[in-house]
C-alpha cells in the first residue's frame, strides 16, 4: 500500500531535518567543514571572491588601470576540495606552498592571488603602495602574489602618503606664486 510507505518517507525526512548529520552527503558528517561564503561574486577572468572583497578588488582594479596597471587574478575563492588538491600537490613537491584545507582564506573568498611576477615589477610595486587604501594587504612573506582583504585591521596610511609611507604626487601641478 502506498500510504504507509509515504508515512515512512515523511518520518525519515523529519529525522534527517532534526539530525542533519544523518542526511546523505551532509557537511555535518565531516568535522571542521566551513560552509562556503554566502555571496560570491565572479571577477573578470572567472575567479570569484566574497561580495565585499570582490567590490573592493574591482575598485582597486579600476584605480590600478587608471595608472596603466592590470591586476590579473590567478586564484580567488577555492572550495575545500580545490584547497585539498593544492595542498596534496605541495606535500608531494609538485606545486607551490599551499595551506592545509580549512586554514586558507581562499576558502573564505577573502584571499586573492594576483599575477605580479616578483617584487620588482610595476604591478607588485603598485600593489605594495596602494592595496592598503582598498583594505588589502600581503600576509605571506614568501608569496608576493597573495593578498588578503582585511579592511578592519588594514590601516590606511597618513594623509598624502602611500601604503609604503612615501609622499603621494601632488594632484595638481604646483603653480608659481604670482601674487607679488
Ligand atoms: Zn594565495
Short mmCIF file of N, CA, C and O in Angstrom, two decimals, residues 1-135:
data_model
loop_
_atom_site.label_atom_id
_atom_site.label_comp_id
_atom_site.label_asym_id
_atom_site.label_seq_id
_atom_site.Cartn_x
_atom_site.Cartn_y
_atom_site.Cartn_z
N UNK A 1 0.85 -1.21 0.00
CA UNK A 1 0.00 0.00 0.00
C UNK A 1 0.87 1.25 0.00
O UNK A 1 1.84 1.33 0.76
N UNK A 2 0.54 2.24 -0.81
CA UNK A 2 1.41 3.42 -0.93
C UNK A 2 1.36 4.32 0.30
O UNK A 2 2.31 4.99 0.61
N UNK A 3 0.22 4.32 1.02
CA UNK A 3 0.09 5.29 2.10
C UNK A 3 1.09 5.09 3.24
O UNK A 3 1.78 6.03 3.65
N UNK A 4 1.25 3.83 3.77
CA UNK A 4 2.25 3.65 4.84
C UNK A 4 3.65 3.98 4.38
O UNK A 4 4.45 4.52 5.14
N UNK A 5 3.97 3.65 3.09
CA UNK A 5 5.31 3.95 2.58
C UNK A 5 5.55 5.46 2.61
O UNK A 5 6.61 5.94 2.94
N UNK A 6 4.50 6.22 2.25
CA UNK A 6 4.61 7.68 2.27
C UNK A 6 4.87 8.18 3.68
O UNK A 6 5.69 9.06 3.92
N UNK A 7 4.18 7.55 4.66
CA UNK A 7 4.38 7.98 6.05
C UNK A 7 5.81 7.72 6.50
O UNK A 7 6.41 8.51 7.19
N UNK A 8 6.35 6.56 6.10
CA UNK A 8 7.74 6.25 6.46
C UNK A 8 8.70 7.26 5.83
O UNK A 8 9.67 7.70 6.45
N UNK A 9 8.42 7.64 4.56
CA UNK A 9 9.28 8.63 3.88
C UNK A 9 9.24 9.96 4.62
O UNK A 9 10.27 10.62 4.81
N UNK A 10 8.03 10.34 5.03
CA UNK A 10 7.91 11.62 5.76
C UNK A 10 8.67 11.55 7.08
O UNK A 10 9.34 12.50 7.48
N UNK A 11 8.54 10.40 7.75
CA UNK A 11 9.23 10.24 9.04
C UNK A 11 10.74 10.32 8.85
O UNK A 11 11.45 10.99 9.60
N UNK A 12 11.24 9.66 7.79
CA UNK A 12 12.68 9.67 7.51
C UNK A 12 13.16 11.09 7.20
O UNK A 12 14.20 11.54 7.69
N UNK A 13 12.36 11.83 6.39
CA UNK A 13 12.73 13.21 6.06
C UNK A 13 12.77 14.05 7.32
O UNK A 13 13.65 14.89 7.51
N UNK A 14 11.81 13.83 8.25
CA UNK A 14 11.77 14.60 9.50
C UNK A 14 13.00 14.31 10.35
O UNK A 14 13.63 15.22 10.90
N UNK A 15 13.39 13.03 10.43
CA UNK A 15 14.58 12.66 11.21
C UNK A 15 15.81 13.32 10.62
O UNK A 15 16.67 13.86 11.33
N UNK A 16 15.93 13.33 9.27
CA UNK A 16 17.09 13.95 8.62
C UNK A 16 17.14 15.44 8.89
O UNK A 16 18.20 16.03 9.05
N UNK A 17 15.95 16.07 8.96
CA UNK A 17 15.92 17.51 9.23
C UNK A 17 16.36 17.80 10.65
O UNK A 17 17.10 18.75 10.92
N UNK A 18 15.91 16.96 11.59
CA UNK A 18 16.24 17.20 13.00
C UNK A 18 17.67 16.80 13.33
O UNK A 18 18.28 17.36 14.22
N UNK A 19 18.21 15.81 12.62
CA UNK A 19 19.59 15.35 12.84
C UNK A 19 20.33 15.53 11.52
O UNK A 19 20.41 14.61 10.72
N UNK A 20 20.89 16.71 11.27
CA UNK A 20 21.48 16.99 9.96
C UNK A 20 22.58 16.02 9.58
O UNK A 20 22.78 15.73 8.42
N UNK A 21 23.30 15.46 10.56
CA UNK A 21 24.40 14.56 10.24
C UNK A 21 23.95 13.27 9.57
O UNK A 21 24.75 12.59 8.96
N UNK A 22 22.65 12.94 9.68
CA UNK A 22 22.17 11.71 9.08
C UNK A 22 21.81 11.90 7.61
O UNK A 22 21.65 10.92 6.90
N UNK A 23 21.65 13.13 7.18
CA UNK A 23 21.27 13.36 5.78
C UNK A 23 22.42 12.92 4.88
O UNK A 23 23.58 13.20 5.16
N UNK A 24 22.12 12.19 3.81
CA UNK A 24 23.20 11.72 2.94
C UNK A 24 23.98 12.88 2.34
O UNK A 24 23.40 13.84 1.86
N UNK A 25 25.31 12.83 2.41
CA UNK A 25 26.14 13.87 1.81
C UNK A 25 26.20 15.14 2.62
O UNK A 25 26.75 16.13 2.17
N UNK A 26 25.63 15.12 3.83
CA UNK A 26 25.63 16.36 4.61
C UNK A 26 27.03 16.74 5.06
O UNK A 26 27.83 15.88 5.43
N UNK A 27 27.30 18.05 5.06
CA UNK A 27 28.60 18.53 5.53
C UNK A 27 28.78 18.26 7.02
O UNK A 27 29.89 18.22 7.52
N UNK A 28 27.65 18.12 7.75
CA UNK A 28 27.75 17.94 9.19
C UNK A 28 28.41 16.61 9.53
O UNK A 28 28.82 16.40 10.65
N UNK A 29 28.48 15.68 8.56
CA UNK A 29 29.14 14.41 8.84
C UNK A 29 30.65 14.55 8.80
O UNK A 29 31.36 13.68 9.23
N UNK A 30 31.15 15.67 8.27
CA UNK A 30 32.60 15.89 8.23
C UNK A 30 32.91 17.07 9.13
O UNK A 30 32.35 18.14 8.97
N UNK A 31 33.79 16.86 10.08
CA UNK A 31 34.11 17.92 11.03
C UNK A 31 34.97 19.00 10.38
O UNK A 31 35.66 18.75 9.41
N UNK A 32 34.93 20.18 10.94
CA UNK A 32 35.75 21.31 10.55
C UNK A 32 35.48 21.78 9.12
O UNK A 32 36.32 22.38 8.50
N UNK A 33 34.32 21.45 8.59
CA UNK A 33 33.97 21.94 7.26
C UNK A 33 33.18 23.22 7.41
O UNK A 33 32.13 23.24 8.04
N UNK A 34 33.73 24.30 6.86
CA UNK A 34 33.01 25.57 6.92
C UNK A 34 32.16 25.71 5.68
O UNK A 34 32.58 25.32 4.59
N UNK A 35 30.96 26.26 5.82
CA UNK A 35 30.15 26.45 4.62
C UNK A 35 30.79 27.49 3.72
O UNK A 35 31.54 28.35 4.19
N UNK A 36 30.53 27.44 2.41
CA UNK A 36 31.11 28.45 1.53
C UNK A 36 30.51 29.81 1.83
O UNK A 36 29.43 29.90 2.41
N UNK A 37 31.24 30.89 1.51
CA UNK A 37 30.69 32.23 1.73
C UNK A 37 29.33 32.36 1.05
O UNK A 37 29.11 31.78 -0.02
N UNK A 38 28.44 33.10 1.68
CA UNK A 38 27.08 33.17 1.16
C UNK A 38 27.01 33.86 -0.20
O UNK A 38 26.30 33.42 -1.07
N UNK A 39 27.74 34.95 -0.34
CA UNK A 39 27.66 35.68 -1.60
C UNK A 39 29.02 35.74 -2.25
O UNK A 39 29.91 36.43 -1.77
N UNK A 40 29.17 35.00 -3.33
CA UNK A 40 30.40 35.06 -4.11
C UNK A 40 30.11 35.86 -5.37
O UNK A 40 29.05 35.73 -5.97
N UNK A 41 31.07 36.67 -5.75
CA UNK A 41 30.93 37.48 -6.96
C UNK A 41 32.07 37.10 -7.90
O UNK A 41 33.22 37.05 -7.49
N UNK A 42 31.72 36.82 -9.15
CA UNK A 42 32.73 36.43 -10.13
C UNK A 42 33.42 37.66 -10.69
O UNK A 42 32.77 38.63 -11.10
N UNK A 43 34.74 37.61 -10.72
CA UNK A 43 35.55 38.71 -11.25
C UNK A 43 35.79 38.48 -12.74
O UNK A 43 35.66 37.36 -13.22
N UNK A 44 36.16 39.54 -13.47
CA UNK A 44 36.57 39.33 -14.86
C UNK A 44 37.71 38.32 -14.89
O UNK A 44 38.66 38.42 -14.12
N UNK A 45 37.59 37.32 -15.75
CA UNK A 45 38.60 36.26 -15.79
C UNK A 45 38.10 34.97 -15.19
O UNK A 45 38.69 33.91 -15.41
N UNK A 46 37.00 35.04 -14.40
CA UNK A 46 36.36 33.81 -13.94
C UNK A 46 36.55 33.45 -12.48
O UNK A 46 35.80 32.65 -11.94
N UNK A 47 37.55 34.02 -11.80
CA UNK A 47 37.72 33.72 -10.38
C UNK A 47 36.69 34.50 -9.58
O UNK A 47 36.16 35.51 -10.06
N UNK A 48 36.42 34.07 -8.35
CA UNK A 48 35.42 34.78 -7.56
C UNK A 48 35.95 35.07 -6.16
O UNK A 48 36.90 34.45 -5.68
N UNK A 49 35.30 36.05 -5.52
CA UNK A 49 35.62 36.44 -4.15
C UNK A 49 34.30 36.69 -3.41
O UNK A 49 33.26 36.87 -4.06
N UNK A 50 34.37 36.74 -2.07
CA UNK A 50 33.19 37.14 -1.31
C UNK A 50 32.77 38.53 -1.77
O UNK A 50 33.62 39.32 -2.15
N UNK A 51 31.48 38.82 -1.69
CA UNK A 51 30.97 40.04 -2.34
C UNK A 51 31.69 41.31 -1.91
O UNK A 51 32.00 42.16 -2.77
N UNK A 52 32.00 41.46 -0.62
CA UNK A 52 32.63 42.71 -0.19
C UNK A 52 34.09 42.78 -0.66
O UNK A 52 34.57 43.84 -1.08
N UNK A 53 34.77 41.64 -0.65
CA UNK A 53 36.16 41.61 -1.14
C UNK A 53 36.18 41.84 -2.64
O UNK A 53 37.08 42.52 -3.17
N UNK A 54 35.19 41.28 -3.35
CA UNK A 54 35.13 41.47 -4.80
C UNK A 54 34.91 42.94 -5.14
O UNK A 54 35.55 43.48 -6.05
N UNK A 55 34.00 43.60 -4.41
CA UNK A 55 33.73 45.01 -4.68
C UNK A 55 34.99 45.85 -4.45
O UNK A 55 35.33 46.72 -5.26
N UNK A 56 35.70 45.56 -3.36
CA UNK A 56 36.92 46.31 -3.06
C UNK A 56 37.99 46.02 -4.12
O UNK A 56 38.72 46.92 -4.55
N UNK A 57 38.08 44.76 -4.54
CA UNK A 57 39.09 44.42 -5.55
C UNK A 57 38.79 45.11 -6.88
O UNK A 57 39.70 45.59 -7.56
N UNK A 58 37.50 45.16 -7.25
CA UNK A 58 37.14 45.81 -8.51
C UNK A 58 37.47 47.31 -8.45
O UNK A 58 37.96 47.89 -9.43
N UNK A 59 37.21 47.94 -7.29
CA UNK A 59 37.56 49.37 -7.14
C UNK A 59 39.08 49.54 -7.27
O UNK A 59 39.56 50.47 -7.92
N UNK A 60 39.82 48.61 -6.67
CA UNK A 60 41.28 48.69 -6.74
C UNK A 60 41.75 48.49 -8.18
O UNK A 60 42.68 49.17 -8.63
N UNK A 61 41.10 47.59 -8.90
CA UNK A 61 41.48 47.33 -10.30
C UNK A 61 41.28 48.57 -11.16
O UNK A 61 42.11 48.88 -12.03
N UNK A 62 40.16 49.26 -10.93
CA UNK A 62 39.88 50.48 -11.71
C UNK A 62 40.96 51.51 -11.42
O UNK A 62 41.48 52.17 -12.33
N UNK A 63 41.31 51.63 -10.14
CA UNK A 63 42.33 52.59 -9.74
C UNK A 63 43.69 52.24 -10.37
O UNK A 63 44.43 53.11 -10.85
N UNK A 64 44.00 50.93 -10.40
CA UNK A 64 45.27 50.50 -11.00
C UNK A 64 45.28 50.75 -12.50
O UNK A 64 46.28 51.22 -13.06
N UNK A 65 44.14 50.44 -13.13
CA UNK A 65 44.08 50.59 -14.59
C UNK A 65 44.27 52.04 -14.99
O UNK A 65 44.86 52.34 -16.03
N UNK A 66 43.79 52.97 -14.15
CA UNK A 66 43.96 54.39 -14.45
C UNK A 66 45.43 54.78 -14.48
O UNK A 66 45.80 55.80 -15.05
N UNK A 67 46.26 53.95 -13.83
CA UNK A 67 47.70 54.22 -13.83
C UNK A 67 48.46 53.24 -14.72
O UNK A 67 49.67 53.07 -14.59
N UNK A 68 47.70 52.54 -15.59
CA UNK A 68 48.35 51.66 -16.55
C UNK A 68 48.73 50.30 -16.01
O UNK A 68 49.54 49.59 -16.61
N UNK A 69 48.14 49.89 -14.87
CA UNK A 69 48.47 48.60 -14.26
C UNK A 69 47.26 47.67 -14.35
O UNK A 69 46.15 48.03 -13.95
N UNK A 70 47.47 46.47 -14.87
CA UNK A 70 46.39 45.47 -14.92
C UNK A 70 46.55 44.48 -13.78
O UNK A 70 47.65 43.96 -13.58
N UNK A 71 45.48 44.24 -13.03
CA UNK A 71 45.54 43.27 -11.93
C UNK A 71 44.84 41.99 -12.37
O UNK A 71 43.61 41.91 -12.38
N UNK A 72 45.64 40.98 -12.73
CA UNK A 72 45.08 39.71 -13.22
C UNK A 72 45.07 38.70 -12.08
O UNK A 72 46.10 38.45 -11.46
N UNK A 73 43.89 38.14 -11.83
CA UNK A 73 43.73 37.20 -10.71
C UNK A 73 43.95 35.78 -11.19
O UNK A 73 43.30 35.31 -12.12
N UNK A 74 44.89 35.09 -10.54
CA UNK A 74 45.13 33.68 -10.90
C UNK A 74 44.39 32.73 -9.98
O UNK A 74 44.16 31.58 -10.34
N UNK A 75 44.01 33.19 -8.79
CA UNK A 75 43.25 32.33 -7.88
C UNK A 75 42.49 33.18 -6.88
O UNK A 75 43.06 34.10 -6.29
N UNK A 76 41.21 32.89 -6.71
CA UNK A 76 40.40 33.60 -5.71
C UNK A 76 39.79 32.59 -4.75
O UNK A 76 40.52 31.85 -4.09
N UNK A 77 38.47 32.54 -4.73
CA UNK A 77 37.79 31.58 -3.84
C UNK A 77 38.10 30.15 -4.26
O UNK A 77 38.15 29.85 -5.45
N UNK A 78 38.35 29.29 -3.27
CA UNK A 78 38.58 27.86 -3.52
C UNK A 78 37.64 27.04 -2.66
O UNK A 78 37.44 27.35 -1.49
N UNK A 79 37.13 25.97 -3.24
CA UNK A 79 36.38 25.01 -2.43
C UNK A 79 37.37 24.22 -1.58
O UNK A 79 38.58 24.25 -1.83
N UNK A 80 36.83 23.51 -0.60
CA UNK A 80 37.69 22.67 0.23
C UNK A 80 38.41 21.63 -0.62
O UNK A 80 39.57 21.34 -0.41
N UNK A 81 37.70 21.09 -1.60
CA UNK A 81 38.30 20.08 -2.49
C UNK A 81 39.46 20.69 -3.28
O UNK A 81 40.52 20.06 -3.40
N UNK A 82 39.29 21.90 -3.80
CA UNK A 82 40.37 22.54 -4.56
C UNK A 82 41.57 22.80 -3.66
O UNK A 82 42.72 22.62 -4.07
N UNK A 83 41.30 23.26 -2.41
CA UNK A 83 42.40 23.52 -1.49
C UNK A 83 43.13 22.23 -1.14
O UNK A 83 44.36 22.19 -1.05
N UNK A 84 42.37 21.14 -0.96
CA UNK A 84 43.00 19.85 -0.65
C UNK A 84 43.90 19.40 -1.80
O UNK A 84 45.01 18.91 -1.58
N UNK A 85 43.43 19.59 -3.01
CA UNK A 85 44.22 19.19 -4.18
C UNK A 85 45.55 19.96 -4.21
O UNK A 85 46.62 19.37 -4.40
N UNK A 86 45.48 21.29 -3.96
CA UNK A 86 46.70 22.10 -3.96
C UNK A 86 47.63 21.69 -2.83
O UNK A 86 48.85 21.64 -3.00
N UNK A 87 47.03 21.40 -1.67
CA UNK A 87 47.83 21.01 -0.51
C UNK A 87 48.54 19.67 -0.76
O UNK A 87 49.73 19.51 -0.44
N UNK A 88 47.83 18.73 -1.36
CA UNK A 88 48.45 17.43 -1.64
C UNK A 88 49.57 17.57 -2.68
O UNK A 88 50.61 16.93 -2.58
N UNK A 89 49.35 18.42 -3.66
CA UNK A 89 50.41 18.67 -4.66
C UNK A 89 51.64 19.27 -4.00
O UNK A 89 52.78 18.92 -4.29
N UNK A 90 51.39 20.20 -3.07
CA UNK A 90 52.50 20.82 -2.33
C UNK A 90 53.26 19.77 -1.51
O UNK A 90 54.49 19.72 -1.52
N UNK A 91 52.50 18.91 -0.82
CA UNK A 91 53.14 17.89 0.02
C UNK A 91 53.97 16.91 -0.80
O UNK A 91 54.98 16.39 -0.33
N UNK A 92 53.56 16.70 -2.04
CA UNK A 92 54.30 15.78 -2.91
C UNK A 92 55.45 16.47 -3.63
O UNK A 92 56.16 15.86 -4.42
N UNK A 93 55.60 17.78 -3.37
CA UNK A 93 56.66 18.52 -4.03
C UNK A 93 56.34 18.86 -5.46
O UNK A 93 57.25 19.17 -6.25
N UNK A 94 55.06 18.83 -5.82
CA UNK A 94 54.67 19.07 -7.20
C UNK A 94 54.07 20.46 -7.43
O UNK A 94 53.71 20.80 -8.55
N UNK A 95 53.95 21.24 -6.37
CA UNK A 95 53.33 22.56 -6.53
C UNK A 95 53.84 23.51 -5.47
O UNK A 95 54.55 23.11 -4.54
N UNK A 96 53.49 24.80 -5.61
CA UNK A 96 53.93 25.78 -4.62
C UNK A 96 53.27 25.54 -3.26
O UNK A 96 52.32 24.77 -3.15
N UNK A 97 53.79 26.24 -2.27
CA UNK A 97 53.28 26.10 -0.91
C UNK A 97 51.77 26.36 -0.88
O UNK A 97 51.28 27.29 -1.52
N UNK A 98 51.04 25.54 -0.14
CA UNK A 98 49.60 25.73 -0.01
C UNK A 98 49.20 25.35 1.41
O UNK A 98 49.76 24.42 2.00
N UNK A 99 48.25 26.11 1.96
CA UNK A 99 47.80 25.85 3.33
C UNK A 99 46.95 24.59 3.38
O UNK A 99 46.39 24.15 2.36
N UNK A 100 46.87 24.01 4.57
CA UNK A 100 46.00 22.85 4.76
C UNK A 100 44.55 23.25 4.47
O UNK A 100 44.18 24.40 4.74
N UNK A 101 43.75 22.32 4.00
CA UNK A 101 42.32 22.62 3.83
C UNK A 101 41.72 23.09 5.16
O UNK A 101 42.00 22.51 6.21
N UNK A 102 40.96 24.15 5.11
CA UNK A 102 40.36 24.71 6.32
C UNK A 102 41.18 25.83 6.91
O UNK A 102 40.71 26.55 7.79
N UNK A 103 42.43 26.00 6.45
CA UNK A 103 43.29 27.04 7.02
C UNK A 103 43.64 28.14 6.03
O UNK A 103 44.52 28.94 6.29
N UNK A 104 42.98 28.14 4.88
CA UNK A 104 43.29 29.14 3.87
C UNK A 104 42.16 30.14 3.75
O UNK A 104 40.98 29.76 3.69
N UNK A 105 42.51 31.41 3.67
CA UNK A 105 41.47 32.42 3.45
C UNK A 105 40.95 32.40 2.02
O UNK A 105 39.98 33.10 1.72
N UNK A 106 41.57 31.62 1.14
CA UNK A 106 40.97 31.41 -0.18
C UNK A 106 39.62 30.71 -0.03
O UNK A 106 38.69 30.97 -0.79
N UNK A 107 39.49 29.85 0.98
CA UNK A 107 38.23 29.14 1.18
C UNK A 107 37.14 30.04 1.71
O UNK A 107 35.97 29.70 1.66
N UNK A 108 37.53 31.19 2.25
CA UNK A 108 36.54 32.17 2.74
C UNK A 108 36.23 33.22 1.68
O UNK A 108 35.44 34.12 1.91
N UNK A 109 36.91 33.13 0.55
CA UNK A 109 36.68 34.12 -0.52
C UNK A 109 37.30 35.46 -0.21
O UNK A 109 36.91 36.48 -0.78
N UNK A 110 38.32 35.48 0.69
CA UNK A 110 38.93 36.74 1.10
C UNK A 110 40.37 36.88 0.63
O UNK A 110 40.97 37.93 0.82
N UNK A 111 40.93 35.83 0.05
CA UNK A 111 42.32 35.89 -0.43
C UNK A 111 42.33 35.86 -1.94
O UNK A 111 41.50 35.20 -2.57
N UNK A 112 43.28 36.59 -2.50
CA UNK A 112 43.37 36.67 -3.95
C UNK A 112 44.83 36.58 -4.36
O UNK A 112 45.70 37.20 -3.73
N UNK A 113 45.11 35.75 -5.35
CA UNK A 113 46.46 35.68 -5.91
C UNK A 113 46.48 36.51 -7.19
O UNK A 113 45.69 36.27 -8.11
N UNK A 114 47.38 37.48 -7.21
CA UNK A 114 47.47 38.39 -8.35
C UNK A 114 48.77 38.07 -9.10
O UNK A 114 49.82 37.85 -8.48
N UNK A 115 48.68 38.04 -10.42
CA UNK A 115 49.86 37.75 -11.24
C UNK A 115 50.80 38.95 -11.19
O UNK A 115 50.69 39.88 -11.99
N UNK A 116 51.70 38.95 -10.21
CA UNK A 116 52.59 40.09 -10.01
C UNK A 116 54.00 39.85 -10.55
O UNK A 116 54.80 40.78 -10.63
N UNK A 117 54.33 38.59 -10.87
CA UNK A 117 55.73 38.32 -11.19
C UNK A 117 56.52 38.27 -9.90
O UNK A 117 56.21 37.49 -9.02
N UNK A 118 57.50 39.12 -9.75
CA UNK A 118 58.23 39.17 -8.49
C UNK A 118 58.05 40.56 -7.86
O UNK A 118 57.21 41.34 -8.28
N UNK A 119 58.88 40.86 -6.86
CA UNK A 119 58.69 42.12 -6.13
C UNK A 119 59.27 43.32 -6.87
O UNK A 119 59.22 44.44 -6.36
N UNK A 120 59.82 43.07 -8.04
CA UNK A 120 60.46 44.15 -8.78
C UNK A 120 59.63 44.64 -9.95
O UNK A 120 60.11 45.43 -10.77
N UNK A 121 58.41 44.17 -10.06
CA UNK A 121 57.59 44.53 -11.22
C UNK A 121 56.71 45.74 -10.90
O UNK A 121 56.40 46.00 -9.72
N UNK A 122 56.28 46.47 -11.93
CA UNK A 122 55.38 47.60 -11.70
C UNK A 122 54.09 47.17 -10.99
O UNK A 122 53.58 47.89 -10.13
N UNK A 123 53.58 45.96 -11.33
CA UNK A 123 52.33 45.51 -10.70
C UNK A 123 52.53 45.31 -9.20
O UNK A 123 51.71 45.76 -8.39
N UNK A 124 53.62 44.64 -8.82
CA UNK A 124 53.84 44.43 -7.39
C UNK A 124 54.05 45.76 -6.67
O UNK A 124 53.49 45.99 -5.59
N UNK A 125 54.85 46.62 -7.28
CA UNK A 125 55.13 47.90 -6.61
C UNK A 125 53.84 48.71 -6.46
O UNK A 125 53.64 49.38 -5.45
N UNK A 126 52.97 48.64 -7.46
CA UNK A 126 51.70 49.38 -7.36
C UNK A 126 50.87 48.82 -6.19
O UNK A 126 50.32 49.59 -5.40
N UNK A 127 50.79 47.49 -6.11
CA UNK A 127 50.01 46.89 -5.01
C UNK A 127 50.59 47.25 -3.65
O UNK A 127 49.86 47.60 -2.72
N UNK A 128 51.91 47.16 -3.55
CA UNK A 128 52.54 47.48 -2.27
C UNK A 128 52.24 48.91 -1.84
O UNK A 128 52.07 49.20 -0.66
N UNK A 129 52.12 49.80 -2.82
CA UNK A 129 51.91 51.21 -2.50
C UNK A 129 50.44 51.57 -2.34
O UNK A 129 50.11 52.58 -1.71
N UNK A 130 49.54 50.75 -2.90
CA UNK A 130 48.13 51.17 -2.95
C UNK A 130 47.12 50.20 -2.36
O UNK A 130 45.98 50.59 -2.09
N UNK A 131 47.49 48.92 -2.17
CA UNK A 131 46.48 47.93 -1.76
C UNK A 131 45.84 48.28 -0.42
O UNK A 131 44.63 48.05 -0.23
N UNK A 132 46.60 48.85 0.50
CA UNK A 132 46.03 49.14 1.83
C UNK A 132 44.92 50.18 1.75
O UNK A 132 44.03 50.21 2.60
N UNK A 133 44.95 51.01 0.70
CA UNK A 133 43.89 52.01 0.55
C UNK A 133 42.55 51.34 0.25
O UNK A 133 41.50 51.95 0.39
N UNK A 134 42.60 50.07 -0.18
CA UNK A 134 41.39 49.34 -0.55
C UNK A 134 41.12 48.18 0.41
O UNK A 134 40.26 47.34 0.14
N UNK A 135 41.85 48.11 1.52
CA UNK A 135 41.61 47.08 2.53
C UNK A 135 42.36 45.79 2.31
O UNK A 135 42.14 44.81 3.02
#
